[in-house]
Each structure stands twice: as structure tokens, then as C-alpha cells.
CSV table of C-alpha atoms in Angstrom, one decimal:
chain,number,residue,atom,x,y,z
A,1,UNK,CA,25.1,61.5,-60.1
A,2,UNK,CA,23.9,64.4,-62.1
A,3,UNK,CA,21.0,62.5,-63.7
A,4,UNK,CA,19.6,61.7,-60.2
A,5,UNK,CA,20.0,65.3,-59.1
A,6,UNK,CA,18.3,66.6,-62.2
A,7,UNK,CA,15.3,64.2,-61.6
A,8,UNK,CA,15.1,65.4,-58.0
A,9,UNK,CA,15.1,69.0,-59.0
A,10,UNK,CA,12.4,68.5,-61.6
A,11,UNK,CA,10.2,66.7,-59.2
A,12,UNK,CA,10.7,69.3,-56.5
A,13,UNK,CA,9.8,72.1,-58.9
A,14,UNK,CA,6.6,70.2,-60.0
A,15,UNK,CA,5.6,69.6,-56.4
A,16,UNK,CA,6.3,73.2,-55.4
A,17,UNK,CA,4.3,74.4,-58.4
A,18,UNK,CA,1.4,72.1,-57.7
A,19,UNK,CA,1.4,73.3,-54.1
A,20,UNK,CA,1.2,77.0,-55.2
A,21,UNK,CA,-2.0,76.4,-57.3
A,22,UNK,CA,-4.5,77.4,-54.5
A,23,UNK,CA,-2.7,80.6,-53.6
A,24,UNK,CA,-2.4,81.5,-57.3
A,25,UNK,CA,-6.1,81.0,-57.7
A,26,UNK,CA,-5.6,78.2,-60.3
A,27,UNK,CA,-6.6,74.6,-60.9
A,28,UNK,CA,-3.9,74.0,-63.5
A,29,UNK,CA,-0.7,75.5,-64.9
A,30,UNK,CA,1.1,74.7,-68.2
A,31,UNK,CA,4.5,76.1,-68.6
A,32,UNK,CA,5.3,78.2,-71.7
A,33,UNK,CA,7.3,76.1,-74.1
A,34,UNK,CA,6.0,72.8,-72.8
A,35,UNK,CA,6.0,70.0,-75.4
A,36,UNK,CA,2.5,68.4,-75.1
A,37,UNK,CA,2.2,66.0,-78.1
A,38,UNK,CA,3.3,62.4,-77.8
A,39,UNK,CA,4.9,60.3,-80.5
A,40,UNK,CA,1.8,58.1,-80.8
A,41,UNK,CA,-1.1,56.7,-78.9
A,42,UNK,CA,1.1,53.9,-77.7
A,43,UNK,CA,4.4,55.8,-77.2
A,44,UNK,CA,4.3,58.3,-74.4
A,45,UNK,CA,7.7,59.9,-75.3
A,46,UNK,CA,7.4,63.5,-76.4
A,47,UNK,CA,7.2,64.3,-80.1
A,48,UNK,CA,10.8,65.4,-81.2
A,49,UNK,CA,11.2,69.2,-80.7
A,50,UNK,CA,11.9,69.7,-84.4
A,51,UNK,CA,8.4,68.4,-85.2
A,52,UNK,CA,6.5,69.7,-82.1
A,53,UNK,CA,5.0,73.2,-81.6
A,54,UNK,CA,5.9,74.4,-78.0
A,55,UNK,CA,3.0,75.7,-76.0
A,56,UNK,CA,2.5,79.4,-76.4
A,57,UNK,CA,0.6,81.4,-73.9
A,58,UNK,CA,-1.8,84.3,-74.6
A,59,UNK,CA,-1.0,87.4,-72.6
A,60,UNK,CA,-4.4,87.4,-70.9
A,61,UNK,CA,-3.8,84.0,-69.3
A,62,UNK,CA,-0.1,84.4,-68.6
A,63,UNK,CA,1.0,83.7,-65.0
A,64,UNK,CA,4.5,83.9,-63.6
A,65,UNK,CA,5.7,81.8,-60.7
A,66,UNK,CA,9.1,81.2,-58.9
A,67,UNK,CA,10.3,77.7,-58.4
A,68,UNK,CA,13.1,76.3,-56.2
A,69,UNK,CA,15.3,75.2,-59.1
A,70,UNK,CA,13.8,76.5,-62.4
A,71,UNK,CA,13.5,80.0,-60.9
A,72,UNK,CA,11.0,82.5,-62.5
A,73,UNK,CA,8.9,80.9,-65.2
A,74,UNK,CA,5.7,81.8,-67.1
A,75,UNK,CA,2.8,79.7,-68.2
A,76,UNK,CA,-0.9,79.3,-68.9
A,77,UNK,CA,-2.9,79.5,-65.7
A,78,UNK,CA,-6.4,78.0,-65.7
A,79,UNK,CA,-8.6,79.4,-62.9
A,80,UNK,CA,-11.5,77.6,-61.2
A,81,UNK,CA,-14.8,77.4,-63.0
A,82,UNK,CA,-15.9,76.0,-66.3
A,83,UNK,CA,-13.2,76.2,-68.9
A,84,UNK,CA,-13.6,75.1,-72.5
A,85,UNK,CA,-10.7,74.1,-74.8
A,86,UNK,CA,-11.9,74.6,-78.4
A,87,UNK,CA,-10.4,74.7,-81.9
A,88,UNK,CA,-10.3,72.8,-85.2
A,89,UNK,CA,-9.5,69.2,-85.6
A,90,UNK,CA,-5.9,68.0,-85.1
A,91,UNK,CA,-5.0,71.3,-83.3
A,92,UNK,CA,-3.9,69.6,-80.1
A,93,UNK,CA,-7.0,70.0,-77.9
A,94,UNK,CA,-6.9,66.4,-76.7
A,95,UNK,CA,-3.1,66.5,-76.2
A,96,UNK,CA,-3.6,69.5,-73.9
A,97,UNK,CA,-6.3,67.7,-71.9
A,98,UNK,CA,-4.1,64.6,-71.7
A,99,UNK,CA,-1.3,66.7,-70.3
A,100,UNK,CA,-3.6,68.1,-67.7
A,101,UNK,CA,-4.8,64.5,-66.8
A,102,UNK,CA,-1.2,63.5,-66.3
A,103,UNK,CA,-0.5,66.7,-64.4
A,104,UNK,CA,-1.4,65.1,-61.1
A,105,UNK,CA,1.9,63.2,-61.4
A,106,UNK,CA,5.5,64.3,-61.6
A,107,UNK,CA,7.4,63.7,-64.8
A,108,UNK,CA,11.0,62.6,-65.6
A,109,UNK,CA,13.4,65.1,-67.2
A,110,UNK,CA,12.9,65.4,-70.9
A,111,UNK,CA,9.2,64.5,-70.8
A,112,UNK,CA,8.2,67.9,-72.1
A,113,UNK,CA,5.5,68.3,-69.5
A,114,UNK,CA,7.7,68.6,-66.4
A,115,UNK,CA,6.0,71.9,-65.4
A,116,UNK,CA,2.5,71.0,-66.4
A,117,UNK,CA,0.6,70.5,-63.1
A,118,UNK,CA,-3.0,70.0,-62.1
A,119,UNK,CA,-5.1,70.1,-59.0
A,120,UNK,CA,-4.2,66.8,-57.3
A,121,UNK,CA,-7.9,65.5,-57.1
A,122,UNK,CA,-8.5,66.0,-60.9
A,123,UNK,CA,-10.2,63.1,-62.6
A,124,UNK,CA,-10.8,62.5,-66.4
A,125,UNK,CA,-14.2,61.0,-67.1
A,126,UNK,CA,-15.1,59.2,-70.3
A,127,UNK,CA,-17.8,56.8,-71.6
A,128,UNK,CA,-17.0,53.2,-70.7
A,129,UNK,CA,-19.5,51.1,-72.4
A,130,UNK,CA,-19.9,47.7,-70.8
A,131,UNK,CA,-18.3,48.6,-67.4
A,132,UNK,CA,-19.8,47.4,-64.1
A,133,UNK,CA,-21.6,49.9,-61.9
A,134,UNK,CA,-22.7,48.9,-58.4
A,135,UNK,CA,-24.8,51.0,-56.0
A,136,UNK,CA,-24.2,54.5,-57.5
A,137,UNK,CA,-26.7,57.3,-57.3
A,138,UNK,CA,-26.9,58.6,-60.9
A,139,UNK,CA,-30.4,60.1,-60.4
A,140,UNK,CA,-29.1,63.6,-60.9
A,141,UNK,CA,-28.3,62.7,-64.5
A,142,UNK,CA,-30.5,59.6,-65.3
A,143,UNK,CA,-34.1,58.9,-64.2
A,144,UNK,CA,-37.1,56.8,-65.3
A,145,UNK,CA,-35.2,54.0,-67.0
A,146,UNK,CA,-37.3,51.4,-68.9
A,147,UNK,CA,-38.7,48.8,-66.6
A,148,UNK,CA,-38.7,51.1,-63.6
A,149,UNK,CA,-35.0,50.4,-62.9
A,150,UNK,CA,-33.6,52.2,-59.8
A,151,UNK,CA,-31.2,55.1,-60.5
A,152,UNK,CA,-30.7,56.3,-57.0
A,153,UNK,CA,-28.9,53.0,-56.3
A,154,UNK,CA,-28.0,52.0,-59.8
A,155,UNK,CA,-26.5,48.6,-60.6
A,156,UNK,CA,-25.5,47.0,-63.9
A,157,UNK,CA,-22.9,44.7,-65.3
A,158,UNK,CA,-23.1,46.3,-68.7
A,159,UNK,CA,-23.4,50.1,-68.5
A,160,UNK,CA,-24.2,52.2,-71.5
A,161,UNK,CA,-22.1,55.2,-72.6
A,162,UNK,CA,-24.4,57.7,-70.7
A,163,UNK,CA,-24.9,55.6,-67.6
A,164,UNK,CA,-21.1,54.9,-67.3
A,165,UNK,CA,-20.3,58.6,-67.6
A,166,UNK,CA,-22.9,59.5,-65.0
A,167,UNK,CA,-21.5,56.9,-62.7
A,168,UNK,CA,-17.9,58.0,-63.3
A,169,UNK,CA,-18.7,61.6,-62.4
A,170,UNK,CA,-20.6,60.6,-59.2
A,171,UNK,CA,-17.8,58.2,-58.2
A,172,UNK,CA,-15.2,60.9,-58.8
A,173,UNK,CA,-17.1,63.4,-56.6
A,174,UNK,CA,-17.6,60.9,-53.8
A,175,UNK,CA,-13.8,60.4,-53.9
A,176,UNK,CA,-13.2,64.2,-53.4
A,177,UNK,CA,-12.7,65.3,-57.0
A,178,UNK,CA,-12.5,69.1,-57.3
A,179,UNK,CA,-11.7,69.2,-61.1
A,180,UNK,CA,-13.4,67.1,-63.8
A,181,UNK,CA,-11.7,66.7,-67.2
A,182,UNK,CA,-13.9,65.7,-70.1
A,183,UNK,CA,-13.0,65.2,-73.8
A,184,UNK,CA,-16.0,65.4,-76.2
A,185,UNK,CA,-14.3,62.8,-78.4
A,186,UNK,CA,-14.4,60.1,-75.7
A,187,UNK,CA,-17.7,61.2,-74.1
A,188,UNK,CA,-21.3,59.9,-74.8
A,189,UNK,CA,-22.7,62.7,-76.9
A,190,UNK,CA,-26.3,62.2,-75.6
A,191,UNK,CA,-25.0,62.7,-72.1
A,192,UNK,CA,-23.1,65.9,-72.9
A,193,UNK,CA,-25.9,67.8,-74.6
A,194,UNK,CA,-29.3,67.7,-76.3
A,195,UNK,CA,-29.6,70.5,-78.9
A,196,UNK,CA,-32.7,72.6,-79.5
A,197,UNK,CA,-34.1,70.5,-82.4
A,198,UNK,CA,-33.7,67.3,-80.4
A,199,UNK,CA,-35.5,68.9,-77.5
A,200,UNK,CA,-38.4,69.9,-79.7
A,201,UNK,CA,-38.6,66.4,-81.2
A,202,UNK,CA,-38.2,64.4,-77.9
A,203,UNK,CA,-40.0,66.0,-75.1
A,204,UNK,CA,-38.3,66.3,-71.7
A,205,UNK,CA,-40.8,63.9,-70.0
A,206,UNK,CA,-39.9,61.3,-72.6
A,207,UNK,CA,-36.1,61.7,-72.1
A,208,UNK,CA,-34.5,59.9,-69.1
A,209,UNK,CA,-31.1,61.7,-69.4
A,210,UNK,CA,-30.5,65.2,-67.9
A,211,UNK,CA,-27.5,66.4,-70.0
A,212,UNK,CA,-24.3,67.3,-68.3
A,213,UNK,CA,-24.8,70.8,-69.8
A,214,UNK,CA,-27.8,71.3,-67.5
A,215,UNK,CA,-25.8,70.4,-64.4
A,216,UNK,CA,-22.4,71.9,-65.1
A,217,UNK,CA,-23.0,75.3,-63.6
A,218,UNK,CA,-24.7,73.8,-60.5
A,219,UNK,CA,-21.8,71.5,-59.9
A,220,UNK,CA,-19.5,74.6,-59.7
A,221,UNK,CA,-21.6,77.1,-57.9
A,222,UNK,CA,-23.1,74.7,-55.3
A,223,UNK,CA,-20.3,72.1,-54.9
A,224,UNK,CA,-17.2,74.0,-56.0
A,225,UNK,CA,-16.3,71.4,-58.7
A,226,UNK,CA,-14.5,73.0,-61.6
A,227,UNK,CA,-14.3,71.4,-65.0
A,228,UNK,CA,-12.2,71.6,-68.2
A,229,UNK,CA,-13.9,70.4,-71.3
A,230,UNK,CA,-12.4,69.8,-74.8
A,231,UNK,CA,-15.1,70.6,-77.4
A,232,UNK,CA,-15.2,70.7,-81.1
A,233,UNK,CA,-19.0,70.6,-81.8
A,234,UNK,CA,-21.0,71.4,-78.7
A,235,UNK,CA,-21.3,75.2,-78.9
A,236,UNK,CA,-24.1,75.3,-76.3
A,237,UNK,CA,-21.5,75.1,-73.6
A,238,UNK,CA,-20.5,78.7,-74.3
A,239,UNK,CA,-23.6,79.7,-72.4
A,240,UNK,CA,-22.2,78.3,-69.1
A,241,UNK,CA,-18.5,78.8,-69.6
A,242,UNK,CA,-16.3,81.0,-67.5
A,243,UNK,CA,-13.3,80.8,-69.8
A,244,UNK,CA,-12.8,79.7,-73.4
A,245,UNK,CA,-9.3,78.9,-74.7
A,246,UNK,CA,-8.9,78.4,-78.4
A,247,UNK,CA,-6.2,76.1,-79.7
A,248,UNK,CA,-4.5,77.5,-82.8
A,249,UNK,CA,-2.4,75.0,-84.8
């Protein structure tokens, strides 16, 4: 039947596109015209086209590829390194990151994100207060916890936002992750950054958390782990970014 053939063609194109990412020098690709917004947080269907704004690609990031069935297409290519997605509130930053998070999977025809693909090992990390962590080395991010608790082999049945994020990142890296996805809205703010005033107030030797900002560049240059971060308020990340993409509503 035609519907089965169409689904097969869409999946083959997505798999071919995902397979081309390394030779294109990319960690993600979003086809021009893709419909990224969903109907709601509990409805994963695409927003109706008459209400949605299709993805538009700036010329500087435009990449063209040839696929088995769709032929020649253009889209937004995200290279390795540290990429920031910035913009005002309600401008679609989190929708874009969610599309990248789901880009490790193929989509059914009509999803709107059929040709949005991501490096297969990508993992989205968020704060997970109350989660269990068993035997994870989070010492690169957390040290000198009260009571002398061990962070090189950290165990807890009730992690905080910061310890859960540290554990999530380390677990992802141990599983072979080459691309981290982080949304400021769902992250622990004290794990992402400590601004200048806070550093002046709370001395480094009194703070057990090494912010992710201080490790981001090292993760990429020494370990080859790229990252895409959605940010609305943490401007200090501009200092370590390789690419900044501004969402315009």
C-alpha cells in the first residue's frame, strides 16, 4: 500500500541523512520548512501548519544534502563543538532542542520532523531531583560534600538537582555519548553557572560545585563531546561557545 511505501521512504531518508552527518562535519541537521512545535506538552502531534512557523535557515548555516527519495534538500547544519540556542521567551528554543532530542529516532510521515536528525549517541540531560544514583564518579563537578561524603563513588537514593545532573552527564559519557543536549529551563541553575557576584560572595573553597561552564570546553577539546545548550539567561556561556544560533519568533 502507498502509506507503507511512504513510511519506508521517510525512514530510509532519515537513516541516510543521519548516516551522512560525519562526512558533512555535523552533529545535527534540521530540514528547512520542518514543523517543530507540538500541539501541547501531552500531545506529540505537530502544531497545524496554519498555526506553526516552519523552520527558516540562515544562509551562513545552510547545508544541502541529497537523499534517496526526497532528493536535494537544504537545512540547518549544526557542527561539532559548543552550540548555544538563544532567544526571547516563547520563541521556540525548547521546541528546537526537543526536536534534536527526538532526532535519534525516525518519524512517521506527517510528523513535521521527518528530516530532523541527530548524532545517534545524543543524550538530553536534565535535573532529576530525588533520583537514585549508585556508584557514579561525579568528582569532576562535585567535591567536598558535607559530612565528607564520597563523590568519586557517589551513592544516594535522593539526589539533588546538581548531583543528579552531574551523575546524568557522567552516565551519558560512560555510555558513549558524543553530544549532550541541555535546556536551561530544566537544568539546575547552580550546576550550570556561578556568576561573578556570587563568586565574590561565596569563595571557591567554600563551594563544592564546579559549574558545567568551567568544564564545557574541556569536555569538547579533550574528550570530543559536543553540546547544544538552550539558554535565555546564562550569557557567560558566550565565552566558551563555538556557535550561537538566535531563535527569532
